[in-house]
């Protein structure tokens, strides 16, 4: 715990500061703020991103790809997975997307592909088959695959 004291202290400081600012804004400006949309959904997307990118990183190392290249692959996979999860979980509103650079073009692409991005279509995917490889492994990779399968089932309920 002594090695991670600065990191833990930093996170706790941010949590306390967020709580104070949130309560002040809520009481003075009458801020309506969805904790689920603004915190839980992004945290879930981050969890899925971290697990998937870590799994890809470990797989790359296990098949003999150098550590630096595996890291780059893991980062690219993380960006793709997070963007996909933001779309799937509908974290961004229309106004948020339109405020992005090239937001109008992004929104048009999303509208054209909305049938693909529909949760009902994604439920049909067999996530369990994708993670069978990791479930056969022993130890940490197996536990990660099992937890991710549970997380995906929770997402679809």
Tab-separated table of C-alpha atoms in Angstrom:
chain	number	residue	atom	x	y	z
A	1	UNK	CA	0.000	0.000	0.000
A	2	UNK	CA	2.932	2.350	0.595
A	3	UNK	CA	3.992	2.098	-3.041
A	4	UNK	CA	0.556	3.217	-4.272
A	5	UNK	CA	-0.139	5.845	-1.624
A	6	UNK	CA	0.206	8.815	-3.981
A	7	UNK	CA	-2.161	7.288	-6.521
A	8	UNK	CA	-4.734	6.351	-3.885
A	9	UNK	CA	-4.499	9.800	-2.308
A	10	UNK	CA	-4.934	11.460	-5.691
A	11	UNK	CA	-8.049	9.421	-6.512
A	12	UNK	CA	-9.571	10.075	-3.083
A	13	UNK	CA	-8.837	13.804	-3.439
A	14	UNK	CA	-10.641	13.870	-6.805
A	15	UNK	CA	-13.619	11.958	-5.410
A	16	UNK	CA	-13.967	14.373	-2.479
A	17	UNK	CA	-13.558	17.394	-4.751
A	18	UNK	CA	-16.136	16.027	-7.221
A	19	UNK	CA	-18.615	15.359	-4.423
A	20	UNK	CA	-18.284	18.895	-3.053
A	21	UNK	CA	-18.586	20.565	-6.466
A	22	UNK	CA	-21.517	18.331	-7.445
A	23	UNK	CA	-23.452	19.170	-4.276
A	24	UNK	CA	-22.786	22.907	-4.641
A	25	UNK	CA	-23.909	22.895	-8.286
A	26	UNK	CA	-26.952	20.776	-7.506
A	27	UNK	CA	-28.094	23.132	-4.757
A	28	UNK	CA	-27.255	26.507	-6.311
A	29	UNK	CA	-27.868	25.999	-10.023
A	30	UNK	CA	-30.490	23.259	-9.653
A	31	UNK	CA	-28.364	21.044	-11.863
A	32	UNK	CA	-30.134	17.941	-13.130
A	33	UNK	CA	-27.487	15.304	-13.507
A	34	UNK	CA	-27.923	11.612	-14.238
A	35	UNK	CA	-25.342	9.708	-12.209
A	36	UNK	CA	-26.084	6.588	-14.250
A	37	UNK	CA	-25.459	8.260	-17.611
A	38	UNK	CA	-22.544	10.419	-16.531
A	39	UNK	CA	-20.654	7.996	-14.283
A	40	UNK	CA	-21.872	4.402	-14.300
A	41	UNK	CA	-22.090	3.957	-18.078
A	42	UNK	CA	-18.622	5.459	-18.783
A	43	UNK	CA	-17.152	3.419	-15.920
A	44	UNK	CA	-18.672	0.245	-17.380
A	45	UNK	CA	-17.345	1.155	-20.853
A	46	UNK	CA	-13.916	1.758	-19.321
A	47	UNK	CA	-14.001	-1.596	-17.537
A	48	UNK	CA	-14.873	-3.462	-20.730
A	49	UNK	CA	-12.206	-1.517	-22.645
A	50	UNK	CA	-9.539	-2.307	-20.055
A	51	UNK	CA	-10.351	-6.011	-19.912
A	52	UNK	CA	-10.488	-6.479	-23.691
A	53	UNK	CA	-7.303	-4.490	-24.363
A	54	UNK	CA	-5.473	-6.395	-21.606
A	55	UNK	CA	-6.601	-9.708	-23.065
A	56	UNK	CA	-5.380	-8.674	-26.531
A	57	UNK	CA	-2.083	-7.515	-25.014
A	58	UNK	CA	-1.563	-10.863	-23.253
A	59	UNK	CA	-2.507	-12.798	-26.405
A	60	UNK	CA	-0.033	-10.764	-28.454
A	61	UNK	CA	2.716	-11.481	-25.932
A	62	UNK	CA	1.830	-15.193	-25.837
A	63	UNK	CA	2.055	-15.565	-29.614
A	64	UNK	CA	5.498	-13.934	-29.629
A	65	UNK	CA	4.880	-10.309	-30.561
A	66	UNK	CA	7.335	-7.905	-28.929
A	67	UNK	CA	6.198	-6.011	-25.846
A	68	UNK	CA	6.252	-2.553	-27.465
A	69	UNK	CA	4.211	-3.676	-30.461
A	70	UNK	CA	1.819	-5.548	-28.146
A	71	UNK	CA	1.344	-2.325	-26.190
A	72	UNK	CA	0.528	-0.375	-29.347
A	73	UNK	CA	-1.928	-3.082	-30.438
A	74	UNK	CA	-3.519	-2.990	-26.967
A	75	UNK	CA	-3.912	0.794	-27.143
A	76	UNK	CA	-5.474	0.688	-30.614
A	77	UNK	CA	-7.872	-2.064	-29.488
A	78	UNK	CA	-8.714	-0.009	-26.376
A	79	UNK	CA	-9.645	3.038	-28.470
A	80	UNK	CA	-11.819	0.957	-30.793
A	81	UNK	CA	-13.564	-0.911	-27.957
A	82	UNK	CA	-14.217	2.270	-25.974
A	83	UNK	CA	-15.669	4.052	-29.009
A	84	UNK	CA	-17.863	1.016	-29.705
A	85	UNK	CA	-19.034	0.875	-26.073
A	86	UNK	CA	-19.832	4.617	-26.066
A	87	UNK	CA	-22.052	4.053	-29.094
A	88	UNK	CA	-23.643	0.872	-27.749
A	89	UNK	CA	-24.368	2.331	-24.311
A	90	UNK	CA	-25.583	5.602	-25.866
A	91	UNK	CA	-23.377	7.667	-23.587
A	92	UNK	CA	-23.277	10.629	-25.973
A	93	UNK	CA	-26.399	12.561	-26.920
A	94	UNK	CA	-27.076	13.976	-30.382
A	95	UNK	CA	-25.882	17.388	-29.190
A	96	UNK	CA	-22.658	15.869	-27.820
A	97	UNK	CA	-21.918	14.151	-31.128
A	98	UNK	CA	-22.704	17.278	-33.152
A	99	UNK	CA	-20.335	19.342	-30.987
A	100	UNK	CA	-17.397	17.084	-31.950
A	101	UNK	CA	-15.113	18.026	-34.836
A	102	UNK	CA	-16.767	16.553	-37.951
A	103	UNK	CA	-19.732	15.811	-35.678
A	104	UNK	CA	-22.318	16.190	-38.408
A	105	UNK	CA	-20.550	13.603	-40.544
A	106	UNK	CA	-20.178	11.231	-37.571
A	107	UNK	CA	-23.868	11.614	-36.749
A	108	UNK	CA	-24.871	10.858	-40.350
A	109	UNK	CA	-22.739	7.695	-40.313
A	110	UNK	CA	-24.313	6.611	-37.035
A	111	UNK	CA	-27.805	7.217	-38.407
A	112	UNK	CA	-27.051	5.187	-41.531
A	113	UNK	CA	-25.758	2.311	-39.408
A	114	UNK	CA	-28.286	2.476	-36.579
A	115	UNK	CA	-29.718	-0.955	-37.472
A	116	UNK	CA	-26.250	-2.420	-36.852
A	117	UNK	CA	-25.859	-0.503	-33.598
A	118	UNK	CA	-29.216	-1.633	-32.222
A	119	UNK	CA	-28.840	-3.555	-28.944
A	120	UNK	CA	-31.222	-6.264	-30.171
A	121	UNK	CA	-28.820	-7.114	-32.986
A	122	UNK	CA	-25.847	-7.116	-30.643
A	123	UNK	CA	-27.605	-9.469	-28.227
A	124	UNK	CA	-27.617	-12.039	-31.015
A	125	UNK	CA	-23.819	-12.165	-31.004
A	126	UNK	CA	-22.275	-15.125	-29.251
A	127	UNK	CA	-19.778	-13.516	-26.880
A	128	UNK	CA	-19.204	-16.789	-25.087
A	129	UNK	CA	-17.782	-18.416	-28.223
A	130	UNK	CA	-15.336	-15.542	-28.611
A	131	UNK	CA	-13.958	-16.035	-25.116
A	132	UNK	CA	-13.735	-19.840	-25.149
A	133	UNK	CA	-10.039	-19.531	-25.973
A	134	UNK	CA	-9.415	-17.601	-22.763
A	135	UNK	CA	-11.597	-19.860	-20.650
A	136	UNK	CA	-9.374	-22.813	-21.547
A	137	UNK	CA	-6.380	-20.945	-20.135
A	138	UNK	CA	-5.636	-21.202	-16.448
A	139	UNK	CA	-5.327	-18.363	-13.996
A	140	UNK	CA	-5.826	-14.673	-14.615
A	141	UNK	CA	-6.805	-14.828	-18.313
A	142	UNK	CA	-9.555	-17.338	-17.524
A	143	UNK	CA	-10.902	-15.207	-14.695
A	144	UNK	CA	-10.924	-12.128	-16.939
A	145	UNK	CA	-12.805	-13.969	-19.681
A	146	UNK	CA	-15.409	-15.281	-17.226
A	147	UNK	CA	-15.898	-11.821	-15.684
A	148	UNK	CA	-16.277	-10.234	-19.115
A	149	UNK	CA	-18.923	-12.797	-20.082
A	150	UNK	CA	-20.820	-11.989	-16.881
A	151	UNK	CA	-20.500	-8.236	-17.610
A	152	UNK	CA	-21.821	-8.693	-21.132
A	153	UNK	CA	-24.793	-10.699	-19.825
A	154	UNK	CA	-25.555	-7.902	-17.339
A	155	UNK	CA	-25.394	-5.371	-20.178
A	156	UNK	CA	-27.967	-7.316	-22.200
A	157	UNK	CA	-30.510	-7.704	-19.423
